[in-house]
Amino acid sequence: MRLVIFYLILLVAQGFLSALLAPVPAPDLFLLAVLTLLWRVRPWQLVLVGYGAGLVQDLVGSGVLGSHAFALAAAALVATLVRAQLSNTGVLERALVVFVACLGKWVVMAGMLVWLTGGPFGLGRLGGVALIEATLTVAAGLLVLPWGAALLQRSRILQKELL
């Protein structure tokens, strides 16, 4: 039950922060919700969770259906590649995982933008938006990831032995 409340808090906080920081992009709490499961599930499961969370983000945020889904799946894939090289013990390791996941997300989003617009239109502003959102997401990740890890540690759901 605590995990459900945790993920609902992240969903509500995403909407609240997006409205509060309106001209500035809010941190991507959907990405952080996916990354809370990084050390608990297998990589292919995490990519599916990322795709599902991205679809929810597209439906809630009324974006282009599938754009965030594809980007979060790619972010989950990149995060699993980095996770294989690191442990989950330090602040810098968590920040690096979140940063690399944001980088993977924005590379895919840039490709989607080029594909949807038919050319490199709007890529100039994309770098600024990506930089601000990645910075805020890394900062929020330093708070959200330990909280999610503590909740998952207490819970009997998603234990490695059961998967």
N, CA and C of each residue as an Amber inpcrd file, in Angstrom:
protein
   489
   0.8170000  -1.1890000   0.0000000   0.0000000   0.0000000   0.0000000
   0.8700000   1.2670000   0.0000000   1.9960000   1.1910000   0.7170000
   2.8850000   2.3500000   0.7660000   3.4730000   2.6540000  -0.6040000
   3.7630000   1.6100000  -1.3780000   4.3090000   1.8240000  -2.7140000
   3.2930000   2.4930000  -3.6290000   2.0470000   2.0910000  -3.5220000
   0.9920000   2.7030000  -4.3380000   0.8610000   4.1810000  -3.9890000
   0.8890000   4.4860000  -2.7120000   0.8060000   5.8860000  -2.2740000
   2.0320000   6.6600000  -2.7520000   3.2120000   6.0280000  -2.7020000
   4.4460000   6.6630000  -3.1710000   4.3310000   7.0530000  -4.6470000
   3.8760000   6.1180000  -5.4800000   3.7680000   6.4050000  -6.9060000
   2.6400000   7.3960000  -7.2020000   1.5770000   7.3890000  -6.4150000
   0.5210000   8.3970000  -6.5770000   1.0210000   9.7860000  -6.1700000
   1.8440000   9.8340000  -5.1370000   2.4410000  11.1180000  -4.7350000
   3.3270000  11.6520000  -5.8580000   4.0910000  10.7680000  -6.4980000
   4.9340000  11.2140000  -7.6160000   4.0880000  11.7270000  -8.7740000
   2.9670000  11.0610000  -9.0510000   2.0750000  11.4990000 -10.1350000
   1.4850000  12.8710000  -9.8460000   1.0010000  13.0650000  -8.6380000
   0.4190000  14.3620000  -8.2590000   1.5000000  15.4390000  -8.2130000
   2.6690000  15.0900000  -7.6870000   3.7660000  16.0600000  -7.6060000
   4.2320000  16.4860000  -8.9950000   4.1980000  15.5620000  -9.9700000
   4.5770000  15.9200000 -11.3380000   3.6510000  17.0060000 -11.8840000
   2.3580000  16.8350000 -11.6930000   1.4110000  17.8490000 -12.1560000
   1.5460000  19.1590000 -11.4010000   1.7510000  19.0650000 -10.0910000
   1.8900000  20.2660000  -9.2820000   3.1500000  21.0410000  -9.6470000
   4.2680000  20.3370000  -9.7860000   5.5190000  21.0120000 -10.1350000
   5.4970000  21.5740000 -11.5480000   4.8210000  20.8910000 -12.4600000
   4.7140000  21.4080000 -13.8270000   3.9390000  22.7170000 -13.8550000
   2.8890000  22.8000000 -13.0460000   2.1150000  24.0400000 -12.9780000
   2.8630000  25.1270000 -12.2080000   3.5790000  24.7420000 -11.1900000
   4.2840000  25.7110000 -10.3580000   5.4710000  26.3420000 -11.0920000
   6.1930000  25.5390000 -11.8620000   7.3790000  26.0190000 -12.5710000
   7.0770000  26.2790000 -14.0390000   5.8920000  26.7470000 -14.3520000
   5.3270000  26.7770000 -15.7000000   6.2720000  27.1490000 -16.8480000
   6.9810000  28.2420000 -16.8530000   7.8340000  28.4580000 -18.0310000
   9.0760000  27.5640000 -18.0310000   9.4690000  27.0940000 -16.8690000
  10.6460000  26.2420000 -16.7330000  10.1580000  24.7930000 -16.6710000
  10.8400000  23.8650000 -17.3470000  10.3990000  22.4670000 -17.2820000
  10.6100000  21.8810000 -15.8880000   9.6390000  21.1110000 -15.4650000
   9.7010000  20.4670000 -14.1520000  10.5640000  19.2120000 -14.2350000
  11.0490000  18.7250000 -13.0920000  11.7960000  17.4590000 -13.1230000
  10.8850000  16.3180000 -13.5650000  11.4500000  15.3460000 -14.2190000
  10.6750000  14.2290000 -14.7410000  10.5370000  13.1640000 -13.6570000
   9.4500000  13.2460000 -12.9050000   9.2240000  12.2940000 -11.8320000
   8.7720000  10.9380000 -12.3570000   8.2630000  10.8920000 -13.5870000
   7.9410000   9.6050000 -14.1910000   9.2190000   8.8070000 -14.4280000
  10.2580000   9.4760000 -14.8770000  11.5450000   8.8220000 -15.0630000
  12.0980000   8.3300000 -13.7330000  11.9660000   9.1360000 -12.7010000
  12.4470000   8.7260000 -11.3780000  11.6340000   7.5600000 -10.8280000
  10.3430000   7.5300000 -11.1420000   9.5150000   6.3940000 -10.7090000
  10.0040000   5.1050000 -11.3510000  10.4080000   5.1870000 -12.6050000
  10.9520000   4.0100000 -13.2850000  12.2990000   3.6380000 -12.6810000
  13.1250000   4.6230000 -12.4000000  14.4650000   4.3470000 -11.8800000
  14.4550000   3.8090000 -10.4530000  13.3600000   3.9810000  -9.7170000
  13.2870000   3.3770000  -8.3800000  13.3190000   1.8530000  -8.4660000
  12.9100000   1.3200000  -9.5960000  12.8980000  -0.1350000  -9.7870000
  14.1710000  -0.6600000 -10.4340000  15.1280000   0.1910000 -10.6640000
  16.3310000  -0.1710000 -11.4200000  17.1010000  -1.3240000 -10.7850000
  17.2380000  -1.3270000  -9.4810000  18.0080000  -2.3640000  -8.8140000
  17.1360000  -3.5340000  -8.3670000  15.8420000  -3.5250000  -8.7470000
  14.9380000  -4.5740000  -8.2860000  14.4340000  -5.5030000  -9.3840000
  14.3860000  -5.0510000 -10.6180000  13.8240000  -5.8710000 -11.6960000
  14.8750000  -6.1040000 -12.7760000  14.6030000  -7.0440000 -13.6340000
  15.5170000  -7.3460000 -14.7390000  15.4390000  -6.2260000 -15.7790000
  16.4880000  -6.0830000 -16.6100000  16.5160000  -4.9880000 -17.5890000
  15.3370000  -4.9870000 -18.5580000  14.9370000  -6.1470000 -19.0820000
  13.8300000  -6.1580000 -20.0350000  12.5240000  -5.7780000 -19.3520000
  12.3840000  -6.1170000 -18.0720000  11.1890000  -5.7160000 -17.3310000
  11.1880000  -4.2070000 -17.0850000  12.3670000  -3.6570000 -16.8170000
  12.4630000  -2.2150000 -16.5820000  12.1390000  -1.4250000 -17.8440000
  12.5600000  -1.9340000 -18.9930000  12.2300000  -1.2570000 -20.2520000
  10.7110000  -1.2700000 -20.4730000  10.0680000  -2.3780000 -20.1590000
   8.6080000  -2.4380000 -20.2860000   7.9150000  -1.5080000 -19.2950000
   8.4430000  -1.4370000 -18.0820000   7.8920000  -0.5080000 -17.0880000
   8.0800000   0.9350000 -17.5570000   9.2510000   1.2290000 -18.1270000
   9.5000000   2.5680000 -18.6550000   8.5450000   2.9220000 -19.7800000
   8.3050000   1.9590000 -20.6590000   7.3700000   2.2140000 -21.7530000
   5.9560000   2.4590000 -21.2120000   5.5540000   1.6680000 -20.2240000
   4.2300000   1.8530000 -19.6240000   4.1020000   3.1820000 -18.8990000
   5.1340000   3.5550000 -18.1510000   5.1090000   4.8500000 -17.4550000
   5.1010000   6.0040000 -18.4550000   5.8030000   5.8400000 -19.5630000
   5.7870000   6.8740000 -20.5990000   4.4220000   7.0000000 -21.2580000
   3.7390000   5.8800000 -21.4470000   2.3770000   5.9530000 -21.9950000
   1.4380000   6.6700000 -21.0360000   1.5880000   6.3870000 -19.7430000
   0.7800000   7.1090000 -18.7490000   1.1110000   8.5970000 -18.7970000
   2.3830000   8.9400000 -18.9380000   2.7840000  10.3440000 -19.0240000
   2.2010000  10.9990000 -20.2680000   2.1850000  10.2860000 -21.3890000
   1.5900000  10.8340000 -22.6070000   0.0870000  11.0310000 -22.4500000
  -0.5860000  10.0960000 -21.8050000  -2.0380000  10.2090000 -21.6190000
  -2.3930000  11.3130000 -20.6330000  -1.6520000  11.4090000 -19.5380000
  -1.9390000  12.4310000 -18.5310000  -1.5540000  13.8170000 -19.0420000
  -0.4170000  13.9160000 -19.7160000   0.0800000  15.2090000 -20.1700000
  -0.3950000  15.6070000 -21.5480000  -1.2100000  14.7840000 -22.1620000
  -1.7470000  14.9930000 -23.5160000  -0.6570000  15.3900000 -24.5160000
   0.3960000  14.5830000 -24.5410000   1.4620000  14.7660000 -25.5170000
   1.2240000  13.8890000 -26.7290000   2.2030000  13.8150000 -27.5810000
   2.1310000  12.9200000 -28.7320000   2.2040000  11.5010000 -28.1840000
   1.1860000  10.7140000 -28.4550000   1.0810000   9.3850000 -27.8780000
   2.2640000   8.5140000 -28.3030000   3.0300000   8.0600000 -27.3560000
   4.1630000   7.1940000 -27.6050000   5.5120000   7.8840000 -27.5370000
   5.5290000   9.2100000 -27.5500000   6.8320000   9.8930000 -27.5480000
   7.5440000   9.7260000 -26.2000000   6.8510000   9.9950000 -25.1090000
   7.4710000   9.7980000 -23.8030000   7.6640000   8.3120000 -23.5120000
   6.7740000   7.4880000 -24.0320000   6.9010000   6.0460000 -23.8140000
   8.1990000   5.5270000 -24.4210000   8.4620000   5.9190000 -25.6420000
   9.6850000   5.4980000 -26.3190000  10.9130000   6.0830000 -25.6140000
  10.8200000   7.3430000 -25.1920000  11.9530000   8.0030000 -24.5370000
  12.2500000   7.3900000 -23.1720000  11.2170000   7.0760000 -22.3890000
  11.4600000   6.4840000 -21.0770000  11.9460000   5.0380000 -21.1900000
  11.4990000   4.3350000 -22.2180000  12.0240000   2.9800000 -22.4400000
  13.5120000   3.0490000 -22.7770000  13.8970000   4.0060000 -23.5960000
  15.3170000   4.1770000 -23.9230000  16.1130000   4.6150000 -22.6930000
  15.5370000   5.4850000 -21.8810000  16.2110000   5.9270000 -20.6550000
  16.4160000   4.7500000 -19.7040000  15.4220000   3.8780000 -19.6100000
  15.5500000   2.6960000 -18.7600000  16.6390000   1.7680000 -19.2830000
  16.7140000   1.6270000 -20.5850000  17.7330000   0.7760000 -21.1820000
  19.1370000   1.3200000 -20.9250000  19.3150000   2.6100000 -21.1010000
  20.6180000   3.2350000 -20.8570000  20.9760000   3.1540000 -19.3730000
  19.9820000   3.3390000 -18.5030000  20.2440000   3.2640000 -17.0630000
  20.6680000   1.8650000 -16.6460000  20.1050000   0.8380000 -17.2750000
  20.5180000  -0.5240000 -16.9250000  21.9530000  -0.8040000 -17.3750000
  22.3590000  -0.1970000 -18.4860000  23.7450000  -0.3690000 -18.9310000
  24.7250000   0.2700000 -17.9490000  24.3630000   1.4190000 -17.4090000
  25.2270000   2.0920000 -16.4420000  25.1630000   1.3840000 -15.0880000
  23.9810000   0.9010000 -14.7260000  23.8020000   0.2260000 -13.4380000
  24.6920000  -1.0060000 -13.3240000  24.9250000  -1.6710000 -14.4450000
  25.7620000  -2.8720000 -14.4200000  27.1940000  -2.5540000 -13.9920000
  27.6060000  -1.3140000 -14.1430000  28.9690000  -0.9300000 -13.7920000
  29.0750000  -0.3490000 -12.3830000  27.9480000  -0.0270000 -11.7590000
  27.9590000   0.6700000 -10.4730000  27.1910000  -0.1030000  -9.4170000
  27.3860000   0.3020000  -8.1680000  26.5580000  -0.2110000  -7.0850000
  25.5720000   0.8900000  -6.6900000  24.6700000   0.5650000  -5.8050000
  23.6440000   1.5240000  -5.3980000  23.9760000   2.0920000  -4.0220000
  25.2130000   2.4620000  -3.7980000  25.5890000   2.8710000  -2.4560000
  25.7960000   4.3710000  -2.2940000  26.2240000   5.0560000  -3.3150000
  26.6010000   6.4470000  -3.1350000  25.7030000   7.4360000  -3.8390000
  25.8110000   8.6610000  -3.3950000  25.0320000   9.7470000  -3.9710000
  25.4900000  10.0320000  -5.3990000  26.7960000  10.0160000  -5.6210000
  27.3100000  10.2910000  -6.9610000  26.9030000   9.2110000  -7.9640000
  26.8220000   7.9800000  -7.5160000  26.3990000   6.9030000  -8.4110000
  24.9470000   7.0650000  -8.8130000  24.1100000   7.4170000  -7.8480000
  22.6950000   7.6600000  -8.1710000  22.5530000   8.8560000  -9.1050000
  23.3000000   9.9130000  -8.8290000  23.2260000  11.0940000  -9.6890000
  23.6980000  10.7640000 -11.1020000  24.7300000   9.9440000 -11.2180000
  25.2250000   9.5530000 -12.5360000  24.1910000   8.7190000 -13.2940000
  23.5410000   7.8020000 -12.6040000  22.5210000   6.9750000 -13.2480000
  21.3630000   7.8410000 -13.7310000  20.9130000   8.7720000 -12.9090000
  19.8030000   9.6490000 -13.3120000  20.2290000  10.5450000 -14.4680000
  21.4490000  11.0700000 -14.4220000  21.9180000  11.9370000 -15.4940000
  22.0200000  11.1890000 -16.8140000  22.5730000   9.9920000 -16.7860000
  22.7060000   9.2140000 -18.0160000  21.3250000   8.8140000 -18.5510000
  20.4000000   8.5000000 -17.6580000  19.0370000   8.1880000 -18.0930000
  18.3820000   9.4100000 -18.7410000  18.5950000  10.5850000 -18.1630000
  18.0610000  11.8210000 -18.7720000  18.6970000  12.0700000 -20.1310000
  19.9820000  11.8220000 -20.2310000  20.6700000  11.9990000 -21.5040000
  20.1030000  11.0580000 -22.5620000  19.8970000   9.8050000 -22.2050000
  19.3000000   8.8560000 -23.1400000  17.8860000   9.2520000 -23.5360000
  17.1380000   9.7480000 -22.5750000  15.7660000  10.1940000 -22.8620000
  15.7790000  11.3360000 -23.8610000  16.6550000  12.3120000 -23.6620000
  16.6430000  13.4810000 -24.5280000  17.2470000  13.2160000 -25.9000000
  18.1320000  12.2520000 -26.0150000  18.6270000  11.8630000 -27.3430000
  17.4760000  11.2790000 -28.1620000  16.6800000  10.4330000 -27.5270000
  15.5250000   9.8510000 -28.2230000  14.4820000  10.9240000 -28.5200000
  14.2630000  11.8320000 -27.5770000  13.2960000  12.9160000 -27.8150000
  13.7480000  13.8180000 -28.9650000  15.0330000  14.0610000 -29.0720000
  15.5390000  14.8630000 -30.1940000  15.2930000  14.1440000 -31.5140000
  15.5410000  12.8440000 -31.5360000  15.2410000  12.0690000 -32.7410000
  13.7590000  12.0820000 -33.0840000  12.9190000  11.9940000 -32.0660000
  11.4680000  12.0490000 -32.2910000  11.0490000  13.4240000 -32.8160000
  11.6710000  14.4820000 -32.2970000  11.3480000  15.8310000 -32.7530000
  11.7430000  16.0310000 -34.2030000  12.9140000  15.5450000 -34.5710000
  13.3530000  15.6450000 -35.9710000  12.4150000  14.8420000 -36.8630000
  12.0230000  13.6710000 -36.4170000  11.1450000  12.8190000 -37.2190000
   9.7490000  13.4230000 -37.3700000   9.2110000  13.9900000 -36.2880000
   7.8570000  14.5270000 -36.3360000   7.7660000  15.8490000 -37.0870000
   8.8270000  16.6620000 -37.0440000   8.7830000  17.9570000 -37.7230000
   9.3150000  17.8890000 -39.1380000   9.9900000  16.8250000 -39.4850000
  10.5110000  16.6860000 -40.8370000  11.8460000  17.3680000 -41.0530000
  12.4900000  17.7780000 -40.0010000  13.7950000  18.4280000 -40.1210000
  14.2830000  18.8800000 -38.7660000  15.4560000  19.4880000 -38.7260000
  16.0210000  19.8980000 -37.4380000  15.4460000  21.2170000 -36.9180000
  14.1410000  21.4200000 -37.0820000  13.5000000  22.6430000 -36.5970000
  13.2320000  22.5070000 -35.1010000  13.5970000  23.4890000 -34.3410000
  13.3380000  23.4880000 -32.9080000  14.4040000  22.7990000 -32.0760000
  15.4570000  22.2960000 -32.6900000  16.4980000  21.6470000 -31.9080000
  17.3360000  22.6450000 -31.1210000  17.3040000  23.9130000 -31.5010000
  18.0620000  24.9380000 -30.7890000  17.5640000  25.1310000 -29.3700000
  16.2510000  25.1150000 -29.1890000  15.6750000  25.2910000 -27.8600000
  15.6760000  24.0020000 -27.0560000  15.8100000  22.8820000 -27.7340000
  15.7530000  21.5880000 -27.0550000  16.8990000  21.4220000 -26.0680000
  18.0830000  21.9110000 -26.4120000  19.2330000  21.7860000 -25.5250000
  19.0320000  22.4930000 -24.1990000  18.4620000  23.6860000 -24.2380000
  18.2010000  24.4300000 -23.0050000  17.1590000  23.7580000 -22.1280000
  16.1050000  23.2850000 -22.7610000  15.0540000  22.5920000 -22.0140000
  15.6020000  21.3060000 -21.4020000  16.3770000  20.5600000 -22.1800000
  16.9440000  19.3080000 -21.6910000  17.9080000  19.5500000 -20.5330000
  18.7060000  20.5950000 -20.6210000  19.6710000  20.8940000 -19.5630000
  18.9680000  21.2450000 -18.2550000  17.9550000  22.0910000 -18.3400000
  17.2340000  22.4880000 -17.1310000  16.4900000  21.2990000 -16.5350000
  15.7990000  20.5250000 -17.3860000  15.0480000  19.3870000 -16.8600000
  15.9760000  18.3170000 -16.2820000  17.1000000  18.0740000 -16.9430000
  18.0460000  17.0740000 -16.4270000  18.6330000  17.5110000 -15.0900000
  18.9460000  18.7730000 -14.9460000  19.4820000  19.2800000 -13.6840000
  18.4700000  19.1300000 -12.5590000  17.2220000  19.5150000 -12.8260000
  16.1780000  19.3930000 -11.8090000  15.8400000  17.9300000 -11.5180000
  15.9200000  17.0780000 -12.5340000  15.6280000  15.6590000 -12.3260000
  16.7130000  14.9950000 -11.4980000  17.9670000  15.3380000 -11.7370000
  19.0590000  14.7910000 -10.9320000  18.9130000  15.2550000  -9.4840000
  18.5780000  16.5330000  -9.2770000  18.3880000  17.0400000  -7.9180000
  17.2160000  16.3470000  -7.2310000  16.1210000  16.1640000  -7.9470000
  14.9640000  15.4740000  -7.3630000  15.2700000  13.9970000  -7.1490000
  16.0940000  13.4170000  -8.0120000  16.4560000  12.0150000  -7.8750000
  17.2440000  11.7250000  -6.6160000  18.0000000  12.7090000  -6.1460000
  18.7510000  12.5180000  -4.9130000  17.8320000  12.4010000  -3.7120000
  16.5980000  12.8820000  -3.8340000  15.6080000  12.7370000  -2.7630000
  14.6790000  11.5470000  -2.9940000  14.2480000  11.3610000  -4.2360000
  13.2250000  10.3630000  -4.5410000  13.7860000   8.9430000  -4.5450000
  14.9590000   8.7330000  -5.1180000  15.5010000   7.3770000  -5.2250000
  15.7830000   6.7230000  -3.8680000  16.3700000   7.4200000  -2.8940000
  16.5300000   6.7670000  -1.5890000  15.1940000   6.4730000  -0.8990000
  14.2280000   7.3690000  -1.0970000  12.9010000   7.1590000  -0.5220000
  12.2560000   5.9140000  -1.1320000  12.3200000   5.8080000  -2.4500000
  11.7720000   4.6340000  -3.1280000  12.5110000   3.3610000  -2.7480000
  13.8350000   3.4380000  -2.6100000  14.6190000   2.2590000  -2.2190000
  14.2600000   1.8040000  -0.8120000  14.0340000   2.7440000   0.0780000
  13.6460000   2.3780000   1.4440000  12.2690000   1.7220000   1.4630000
  11.3500000   2.2360000   0.6740000  10.0210000   1.6200000   0.6160000
  10.0690000   0.2290000  -0.0040000  10.8710000   0.0660000  -1.0390000
  10.9950000  -1.2430000  -1.6660000  11.7310000  -2.2220000  -0.7590000
  12.6370000  -1.7300000   0.0750000  13.3550000  -2.5950000   1.0050000
  12.4020000  -3.1650000   2.0410000  11.4640000  -2.3610000   2.5150000
  10.4900000  -2.8130000   3.5080000   9.4370000  -3.7350000   2.9190000
   9.1590000  -3.5280000   1.6560000   8.0840000  -4.2790000   1.0130000
   8.5590000  -5.6640000   0.6010000   7.6530000  -6.5890000   0.5740000
   7.9780000  -7.9330000   0.1060000   7.6970000  -8.0800000  -1.3760000
   7.2120000  -7.0170000  -1.9830000   6.9380000  -7.0140000  -3.4090000
   8.2440000  -6.7680000  -4.1600000   8.4080000  -7.4100000  -5.2770000
   9.5590000  -7.2310000  -6.1700000  10.8840000  -7.6120000  -5.5050000
  10.8850000  -8.6460000  -4.7070000  12.1490000  -9.1340000  -4.1780000
  12.8460000  -9.9390000  -5.2530000  14.1440000  -9.8350000  -5.2820000
  14.9300000 -10.5310000  -6.3170000  14.6770000 -12.0370000  -6.3130000
  14.4450000 -12.6100000  -5.1410000  14.2430000 -14.0500000  -5.0550000
  12.9360000 -14.4730000  -5.7360000  11.9540000 -13.5740000  -5.7670000
  10.6480000 -13.9080000  -6.3140000  10.5540000 -13.6550000  -7.8120000
  11.4890000 -12.8970000  -8.3700000  11.4290000 -12.5770000  -9.7970000
  12.2100000 -13.5650000 -10.5460000
